[in-house]
Coordinates of C-alpha atoms in Angstrom, one line a residue:
X1 CA -69.2 31.0 77.3
X2 CA -67.3 33.4 79.0
X3 CA -64.2 33.2 76.5
X4 CA -66.6 33.6 73.2
X5 CA -68.3 37.2 75.3
X6 CA -64.6 38.9 75.6
X7 CA -63.9 37.7 72.7
X8 CA -66.2 39.4 71.2
X9 CA -66.3 42.2 73.4
X10 CA -62.6 43.2 72.4
X11 CA -63.2 42.8 68.9
X12 CA -66.3 45.1 69.0
X13 CA -63.8 47.9 70.9
X14 CA -60.8 46.9 68.9
X15 CA -64.0 47.6 65.6
X16 CA -65.6 50.9 66.4
X17 CA -61.4 52.7 67.9
X18 CA -60.8 50.6 63.7
X19 CA -63.8 52.9 62.4
X20 CA -62.1 56.0 64.3
X21 CA -59.4 55.9 63.5
X22 CA -60.9 55.5 59.4
X23 CA -62.8 58.7 60.1
X24 CA -59.6 61.1 61.2
X25 CA -58.0 59.5 58.3
X26 CA -61.2 60.8 56.4
X27 CA -61.5 63.7 57.8
X28 CA -57.6 64.4 57.8
X29 CA -58.3 63.9 53.8
X30 CA -60.7 65.6 53.0
X31 CA -60.0 68.6 54.9
X32 CA -56.0 68.6 52.7
X33 CA -58.0 68.5 50.3
X34 CA -60.2 71.7 51.1
X35 CA -57.2 73.5 51.8
X36 CA -55.6 72.5 48.4
X37 CA -58.5 73.6 46.7
X38 CA -59.6 77.0 48.4
X39 CA -55.4 77.8 48.5
X40 CA -55.5 77.4 44.5
X41 CA -58.1 79.3 44.3
X42 CA -57.6 82.1 46.0
X43 CA -54.2 82.0 43.9
X44 CA -56.0 82.2 41.1
X45 CA -58.1 85.1 42.6
X46 CA -55.0 86.8 43.0
X47 CA -53.3 86.5 39.3
X48 CA -56.8 87.5 38.4
X49 CA -56.9 90.6 40.1
X50 CA -53.1 91.4 38.9
X51 CA -54.0 91.0 35.3
X52 CA -56.9 93.5 35.6
X53 CA -54.4 95.7 36.9
X54 CA -52.4 95.5 35.0
X55 CA -54.8 96.1 31.9
X56 CA -56.0 99.0 33.1
X57 CA -52.8 100.3 33.8
X58 CA -52.0 99.6 30.2
X59 CA -54.7 100.8 28.6
X60 CA -54.8 104.1 30.9
X61 CA -51.5 104.7 29.8
X62 CA -51.9 104.1 25.9
X63 CA -55.0 106.0 25.6
X64 CA -53.5 109.0 27.6
X65 CA -50.4 109.1 25.6
X66 CA -52.6 109.8 22.5
X67 CA -54.5 112.4 23.7
X68 CA -50.8 114.2 24.4
X69 CA -49.4 113.5 20.5
X70 CA -52.9 114.5 19.4
X71 CA -52.7 118.0 21.4
X72 CA -49.0 118.5 22.0
X73 CA -48.2 116.7 18.0
X74 CA -45.4 114.5 20.0
X75 CA -45.0 111.1 19.4
X76 CA -45.4 108.3 21.6
X77 CA -46.0 105.8 18.9
X78 CA -43.3 103.2 20.9
X79 CA -44.7 103.6 24.0
X80 CA -48.3 103.3 23.2
X81 CA -47.8 100.2 21.0
X82 CA -45.6 98.6 24.2
X83 CA -48.4 99.4 26.0
X84 CA -51.6 98.1 23.8
X85 CA -49.7 94.9 23.7
X86 CA -48.8 94.6 27.2
X87 CA -52.8 94.9 27.6
X88 CA -53.5 92.7 25.2
X89 CA -51.2 90.2 27.4
X90 CA -52.8 90.9 30.6
X91 CA -56.5 90.6 29.0
X92 CA -55.4 86.6 27.8
X93 CA -54.6 86.2 31.2
X94 CA -57.5 87.4 32.9
X95 CA -59.7 85.5 30.8
X96 CA -57.3 82.3 31.2
X97 CA -58.0 83.2 34.6
X98 CA -61.4 83.6 35.3
X99 CA -61.8 80.2 32.8
X100 CA -59.9 78.5 35.8
X101 CA -62.2 80.0 38.8
X102 CA -65.3 78.6 36.8
X103 CA -63.3 74.7 36.7
X104 CA -63.0 75.7 40.6
X105 CA -66.3 76.0 41.0
X106 CA -65.8 79.1 42.5
X107 CA -69.8 80.1 42.7
X108 CA -69.5 84.1 42.3
X109 CA -71.7 85.3 39.7
X110 CA -70.8 89.4 40.3
X111 CA -67.6 88.5 39.8
X112 CA -67.9 86.7 36.4
X113 CA -70.3 90.1 35.3
X114 CA -68.3 92.6 36.7
X115 CA -64.7 91.3 34.7
X116 CA -66.8 90.9 31.5
X117 CA -67.2 94.2 31.7
X118 CA -64.4 95.2 32.4
X119 CA -63.2 93.7 29.7
X120 CA -65.0 94.8 27.1
X121 CA -64.6 98.2 28.4
X122 CA -60.9 97.7 28.3
X123 CA -60.9 96.2 24.5
X124 CA -62.9 99.2 23.1
X125 CA -60.7 101.7 24.7
X126 CA -58.0 99.6 22.6
X127 CA -59.5 99.6 20.0
X128 CA -60.4 103.3 20.0
X129 CA -56.2 103.8 20.8
X130 CA -55.9 101.0 17.4
X131 CA -58.0 103.4 15.3
X132 CA -56.6 106.8 16.6
X133 CA -59.5 108.2 17.8
X134 CA -57.3 109.2 21.0
X135 CA -61.2 111.3 21.9
X136 CA -63.2 108.3 22.0
X137 CA -60.4 106.5 24.3
X138 CA -60.1 109.2 26.3
X139 CA -63.7 110.0 26.5
X140 CA -63.9 105.9 28.0
X141 CA -61.3 105.4 29.8
X142 CA -62.0 108.3 31.7
X143 CA -66.0 107.5 32.2
X144 CA -65.8 103.3 32.8
X145 CA -62.2 101.9 32.6
X146 CA -61.9 102.8 35.9
X147 CA -65.5 102.2 37.4
X148 CA -65.4 98.7 36.1
X149 CA -61.8 97.9 37.5
X150 CA -63.3 99.2 40.5
X151 CA -66.2 97.0 40.7
X152 CA -64.0 93.7 39.3
X153 CA -61.6 95.2 42.5
X154 CA -64.1 95.2 44.9
X155 CA -65.9 91.2 43.4
X156 CA -62.3 90.1 44.0
X157 CA -61.4 91.1 46.8
X158 CA -64.7 89.8 49.1
X159 CA -64.5 86.4 47.2
X160 CA -60.2 86.7 48.4
X161 CA -61.4 87.4 51.9
X162 CA -63.9 84.9 51.8
X163 CA -61.8 82.0 50.8
X164 CA -59.2 83.4 53.7
X165 CA -62.2 82.8 56.0
X166 CA -62.3 79.0 55.4
X167 CA -58.4 78.4 55.1
X168 CA -58.5 79.8 58.5
X169 CA -61.6 77.4 59.6
X170 CA -60.2 74.4 57.7
X171 CA -57.0 74.6 59.2
X172 CA -58.0 74.9 62.5
X173 CA -60.3 71.9 61.9
X174 CA -57.5 70.1 60.8
X175 CA -55.6 71.1 63.9
X176 CA -57.8 69.3 66.1
X177 CA -58.1 66.3 63.9
X178 CA -54.4 66.2 64.0
X179 CA -54.1 66.3 67.9
X180 CA -57.1 63.2 67.9
X181 CA -55.2 61.2 65.4
X182 CA -51.5 61.9 67.5
X183 CA -53.8 61.2 71.1
X184 CA -55.0 57.8 68.7
X185 CA -50.7 57.2 67.7
X186 CA -49.3 57.5 71.3
X187 CA -51.7 56.1 73.3
X188 CA -55.1 54.5 71.8
X189 CA -52.9 52.6 69.1
X190 CA -50.1 50.9 71.7
X191 CA -52.5 49.5 73.9
X192 CA -54.7 47.8 71.2
X193 CA -51.8 46.3 70.1
X194 CA -50.8 45.1 73.6
X195 CA -54.6 44.7 74.0
X196 CA -54.8 42.0 70.9
X197 CA -50.9 40.6 71.8
X198 CA -52.9 39.3 75.0
X199 CA -55.9 37.9 73.6
X200 CA -53.5 36.0 70.5
X201 CA -51.4 35.0 73.4
X202 CA -54.3 33.4 75.6
X203 CA -55.3 32.2 72.3
X204 CA -52.4 30.5 71.3
X205 CA -52.0 29.0 75.3
X206 CA -55.8 27.5 74.8
X207 CA -55.0 25.9 71.5
X208 CA -51.4 25.2 73.0
X209 CA -53.6 23.3 76.2
X210 CA -56.3 21.9 73.5
X211 CA -53.3 20.2 71.7
X212 CA -52.3 18.9 74.6
X213 CA -55.9 17.1 75.4
X214 CA -56.0 15.9 72.3
X215 CA -52.9 14.1 72.3
X216 CA -53.4 12.9 76.1
X217 CA -57.4 11.9 74.4
X218 CA -55.5 9.7 71.3
X219 CA -53.0 8.1 73.1
X220 CA -56.0 6.6 76.0
X221 CA -58.3 6.1 72.9
X222 CA -54.9 4.0 71.9
X223 CA -54.2 2.3 74.2
X224 CA -57.9 0.9 75.0
X225 CA -58.4 0.0 71.8
X226 CA -54.5 -1.7 72.1
X227 CA -56.6 -3.5 75.1
X228 CA -60.0 -4.5 74.0
X229 CA -58.0 -6.1 71.1
X230 CA -55.5 -8.3 73.1
X231 CA -57.7 -9.3 75.2
X232 CA -60.6 -10.3 72.7
X233 CA -57.6 -12.4 71.2
X234 CA -56.8 -13.8 75.0
X235 CA -60.8 -14.5 75.0
X236 CA -61.7 -16.0 72.1
X237 CA -59.4 -18.8 72.1
X238 CA -60.6 -20.7 75.1
X239 CA -64.3 -19.5 74.2
X240 CA -63.7 -21.5 70.6
X241 CA -62.6 -24.5 72.7
X242 CA -65.4 -24.7 75.0
X243 CA -68.0 -23.9 72.3
X244 CA -66.2 -26.5 69.9
X245 CA -66.4 -29.6 72.7
X246 CA -69.6 -28.4 73.3
X247 CA -71.0 -29.1 69.6
X248 CA -68.8 -32.3 70.0
X249 CA -70.4 -33.7 73.2
X250 CA -74.2 -32.2 71.8
X251 CA -73.3 -35.2 68.9
X252 CA -72.0 -38.1 71.2
X253 CA -74.8 -40.1 71.8
X254 CA -73.4 -41.3 74.7
X255 CA -73.9 -37.9 75.9
X256 CA -77.4 -37.1 75.3
X257 CA -78.8 -40.5 77.1
X258 CA -78.7 -38.3 80.3
X259 CA -81.7 -36.5 81.2
X260 CA -80.4 -33.0 82.2
X261 CA -77.1 -33.0 80.0
X262 CA -78.9 -31.9 77.2
X263 CA -80.5 -29.2 78.5
X264 CA -77.2 -27.7 80.5
X265 CA -75.5 -28.3 77.4
X266 CA -77.5 -26.5 75.1
X267 CA -77.0 -23.7 78.0
X268 CA -73.2 -24.2 77.3
X269 CA -73.4 -23.5 73.9
X270 CA -75.9 -20.3 73.8
X271 CA -74.3 -18.7 76.9
X272 CA -70.4 -19.6 74.9
X273 CA -72.2 -18.0 71.0
X274 CA -73.6 -15.1 72.9
X275 CA -69.7 -14.3 74.5
X276 CA -68.3 -14.7 71.4
X277 CA -70.2 -12.7 69.7
X278 CA -69.5 -10.0 72.3
X279 CA -65.9 -10.4 72.5
X280 CA -66.2 -10.2 68.3
X281 CA -68.0 -7.3 68.4
X282 CA -65.6 -5.6 70.4
X283 CA -62.6 -7.0 68.5
X284 CA -64.1 -5.5 65.2
X285 CA -65.3 -2.0 66.8
X286 CA -61.2 -1.8 67.6
X287 CA -60.1 -2.7 64.3
X288 CA -62.5 -0.3 62.7
X289 CA -61.5 2.6 64.8
X290 CA -57.7 1.8 63.9
X291 CA -58.4 1.3 60.8
X292 CA -57.2 -2.0 60.2
X293 CA -60.5 -3.8 59.7
X294 CA -59.9 -5.7 56.2
X295 CA -61.5 -7.5 53.6
X296 CA -61.5 -10.8 51.8
X297 CA -64.2 -9.9 49.0
X298 CA -65.5 -13.0 47.1
X299 CA -68.6 -14.3 45.0
X300 CA -71.2 -15.3 48.2
X301 CA -74.3 -17.2 47.4
X302 CA -76.8 -15.6 50.3
X303 CA -78.8 -18.6 50.2
X304 CA -75.8 -21.4 51.3
X305 CA -75.0 -18.8 53.7
X306 CA -78.4 -17.7 55.2
X307 CA -78.5 -21.7 56.3
X308 CA -74.7 -21.4 57.9
X309 CA -76.1 -19.3 60.4
X310 CA -79.7 -20.2 60.9
X311 CA -78.9 -24.0 60.5
X312 CA -77.6 -23.3 64.3
X313 CA -80.6 -21.7 65.0
X314 CA -83.2 -24.2 64.4
X315 CA -81.4 -26.8 65.7
X316 CA -81.5 -24.7 68.9
X317 CA -85.6 -23.7 69.0
X318 CA -85.3 -20.0 67.3
X319 CA -88.5 -19.1 65.8
X320 CA -87.8 -17.8 62.6
X321 CA -89.5 -18.0 58.8
X322 CA -87.1 -18.1 55.9
X323 CA -88.0 -16.9 52.2
X324 CA -84.9 -15.7 50.4
X325 CA -84.9 -15.6 47.0
X326 CA -81.4 -17.1 45.3
X327 CA -79.0 -14.9 44.6
X328 CA -74.3 -14.0 44.3
X329 CA -73.4 -10.9 46.0
X330 CA -69.5 -9.6 46.0
X331 CA -68.7 -9.7 50.4
X332 CA -66.9 -11.1 52.3
X333 CA -68.2 -14.2 53.9
X334 CA -67.4 -14.0 57.3
X335 CA -68.6 -10.4 57.6
X336 CA -71.5 -11.3 55.6
X337 CA -72.1 -14.0 58.6
X338 CA -71.9 -11.8 61.2
X339 CA -73.6 -9.3 59.6
X340 CA -76.5 -11.9 60.1
X341 CA -76.5 -13.3 63.4
X342 CA -75.9 -9.5 65.2
X343 CA -79.6 -8.9 63.0
X344 CA -80.7 -12.2 64.1
X345 CA -79.1 -11.6 68.2
X346 CA -81.2 -7.9 67.6
X347 CA -84.2 -9.1 66.7
X348 CA -84.5 -12.3 69.5
X349 CA -83.4 -10.0 72.7
X350 CA -85.4 -6.4 71.6
X351 CA -87.4 -7.7 69.5
X352 CA -91.2 -10.3 69.0
X353 CA -91.1 -14.4 69.0
X354 CA -91.9 -14.1 64.9
X355 CA -88.7 -13.7 63.2
X356 CA -88.6 -13.3 59.3
X357 CA -85.3 -13.9 57.4
X358 CA -86.6 -12.1 53.7
X359 CA -84.3 -11.5 50.8
X360 CA -84.9 -10.6 46.9
X361 CA -83.2 -9.1 44.0
X362 CA -83.9 -4.9 43.4
X363 CA -82.0 -3.6 40.7
X364 CA -79.1 -4.7 40.9
X365 CA -78.4 -4.9 44.2
X366 CA -79.6 -8.3 46.5
X367 CA -81.4 -6.6 49.8
X368 CA -81.3 -9.7 52.7
X369 CA -84.3 -8.1 55.8
X370 CA -84.5 -9.6 59.3
X371 CA -87.7 -8.5 60.4
X372 CA -89.6 -9.3 63.8
X373 CA -93.3 -8.7 65.4
X374 CA -92.3 -7.0 68.2
X375 CA -93.3 -3.7 68.9
X376 CA -90.0 -1.8 67.3
X377 CA -88.0 1.0 68.7
X378 CA -89.3 4.3 69.4
X379 CA -88.9 7.4 67.8
X380 CA -86.5 9.5 69.8
X381 CA -83.7 6.5 69.2
X382 CA -84.3 6.1 64.8
X383 CA -82.0 8.7 64.3
X384 CA -79.2 7.3 66.2
X385 CA -80.3 3.5 66.0
X386 CA -76.8 2.4 64.4
X387 CA -74.7 4.2 66.9
X388 CA -73.0 2.5 69.8
X389 CA -74.0 2.0 72.7
X390 CA -77.5 2.7 72.3
X391 CA -81.3 1.0 73.9
X392 CA -84.6 1.6 74.1
X393 CA -85.3 4.1 76.9
X394 CA -83.5 4.3 80.0
X395 CA -83.3 1.0 80.2
X396 CA -80.2 -1.2 80.7
X397 CA -79.1 -3.3 78.0
X398 CA -80.3 -6.6 78.5
X399 CA -77.7 -9.8 79.2
X400 CA -75.0 -10.8 76.4
X401 CA -75.3 -7.3 74.6
X402 CA -72.4 -4.1 75.3
X403 CA -74.3 -2.3 72.5
X404 CA -72.0 -2.3 69.2
X405 CA -74.3 -4.4 67.0
X406 CA -75.9 -2.4 65.2
X407 CA -72.9 0.3 64.7
X408 CA -70.7 -2.8 63.7
X409 CA -74.1 -4.1 61.5
X410 CA -74.0 -1.1 59.8
X411 CA -70.2 -0.1 59.2
X412 CA -69.7 -4.1 57.9
X413 CA -72.4 -3.5 55.3
X414 CA -71.2 -0.3 54.5
X415 CA -67.2 -1.7 54.3
X416 CA -69.0 -4.1 51.7
X417 CA -70.1 -1.4 49.0
X418 CA -73.6 -1.8 51.1
X419 CA -75.8 0.0 53.3
X420 CA -78.3 -0.8 55.8
X421 CA -81.8 1.0 57.0
X422 CA -84.8 0.5 59.6
X423 CA -88.2 0.5 59.3
X424 CA -91.1 0.1 60.7
X425 CA -93.9 -2.0 58.2
X426 CA -97.0 -3.2 58.9
X427 CA -96.9 -4.3 62.0
X428 CA -93.5 -5.3 61.7
X429 CA -89.6 -3.8 62.4
X430 CA -87.3 -4.2 59.8
X431 CA -83.4 -3.8 59.0
X432 CA -82.9 -4.3 55.5
X433 CA -79.4 -5.2 54.3
X434 CA -78.6 -3.9 50.5
X435 CA -75.3 -5.6 48.5
X436 CA -74.3 -5.7 45.5
X437 CA -75.1 -8.4 43.4
X438 CA -73.1 -10.3 41.1
X439 CA -75.4 -13.1 39.3
X440 CA -79.0 -14.6 40.0
X441 CA -78.8 -18.6 40.4
X442 CA -81.2 -20.1 38.7
X443 CA -82.9 -22.2 41.5
X444 CA -82.2 -25.8 40.0
X445 CA -78.7 -25.0 40.5
X446 CA -79.4 -23.9 44.6
X447 CA -78.2 -25.4 47.5
X448 CA -80.0 -28.1 49.2
X449 CA -80.9 -27.2 52.6
X450 CA -78.2 -29.1 55.3
X451 CA -79.3 -32.6 56.9
X452 CA -79.5 -33.0 60.4
X453 CA -82.6 -30.3 60.4
X454 CA -85.4 -29.9 58.5
X455 CA -85.7 -28.2 55.4
X456 CA -86.2 -24.1 56.0
X457 CA -89.9 -23.7 55.3
X458 CA -91.0 -20.1 54.0
X459 CA -93.8 -20.0 56.5
X460 CA -92.4 -19.6 61.2
X461 CA -91.1 -22.5 62.0
X462 CA -91.1 -23.1 65.6
X463 CA -87.6 -24.1 66.8
X464 CA -87.6 -22.3 70.8
X465 CA -84.9 -19.4 71.7
X466 CA -81.5 -19.3 70.9
X467 CA -79.3 -16.8 69.7
X468 CA -77.0 -17.9 66.5
X469 CA -73.8 -20.1 67.2
X470 CA -71.8 -21.1 63.9
X471 CA -70.2 -24.5 64.2
X472 CA -66.9 -25.1 65.9
X473 CA -65.2 -25.7 61.9
X474 CA -66.2 -21.3 61.0
X475 CA -64.5 -20.2 64.4
X476 CA -61.4 -22.9 64.6
X477 CA -58.3 -21.2 63.7
X478 CA -59.1 -17.3 61.8
X479 CA -56.8 -14.9 63.3
X480 CA -57.7 -12.2 60.4
X481 CA -61.9 -12.6 61.2
X482 CA -61.8 -14.2 64.5
X483 CA -64.8 -16.5 65.3
X484 CA -68.0 -15.7 63.3

């Protein structure tokens, strides 16, 4: 939390500094543009005033020369013509200057009015001189030309002085902004660079620390997975022997003559089956974590596999109801059995006294469910039901469980292209496993119930309280999948 607040504060300060720099840059650009525009306008005003001065002088010369020629009989035609040409050129420059002032958005109505009057008077004097009317030209020059020129001159001088003041003020403001920018460049920016480098160095160090911790955790996880896998392999060999020998003793008629031996043997088989399943769960989890769990897909007849899993339970005494349709799915045979065994073991440990195994075909898929009439799963656990090491409330895990059964069920179901989900309906807790359907088997082709115990009936079959156990023929010599 402290690092996040420090990073947030640093980012905020850096943002404020950047905004200040952008504001200064904008102010400099805006001030420079204002000064440039004012300078161009000032230059245009000076050129317009110069043009007006030239017009006045040349018009006055032309009218005066025409008057002298009239009174004294002299001939100043060339001089008059030259003055008139200069006056025409100056009048054009004056008009162009006024147009430029308008484009520069100079808001000076007095300048425009005075310039129009001066141009009209000058043009009238020039026309009179060209017409040979020296009297009218002299009269207009003496009466209106000088006053109109002075009015235009005064207006131009006023606007020029205002522009000079504006340029001076903008230059002063720009100087202050420049001093602030110099301060930022000379102090704030280097300080910000140092702080940014320091923060980046800290982040780089934290990143390296996280990478080292991650590498250590990965190494620890790998060592854990290797230990679990090796330990599971080492435990599975004697367990397979114990379980197989116990089943052989169970079938020995001499051994059954003892009063206590069958009960003790049932306990050995039950405990060995529980331990074998836990070892297989640990080994499966290790393979899942290492990405080394492989599947051998084939066409699997569901009824036959359900019989193989439920059969040992029927001989041992579980209360199970069986109601499955015939069907062939595409799955790994041993992994499918492992899914069923884990669900049945979960129902026996946490569910009610009655258990059902049901199966039916639904929209091109086979849905196999294991249900019990227990109290169900608490609502606070439903979202985490298929995670590892989840149990009800604050109660410890029961004996014969390591908290991996349901997580393995989900992983194996999804690994075979199916899915698993939980539902609570009509007072029954159901775990439904969905697998891809290959074909539906006709009833005449369905396998018969295995011999050695009563046929499976749709109704509840009372056969005691015992967990899933697999025949010795299934667990002997299976290095890839382990004991089912």
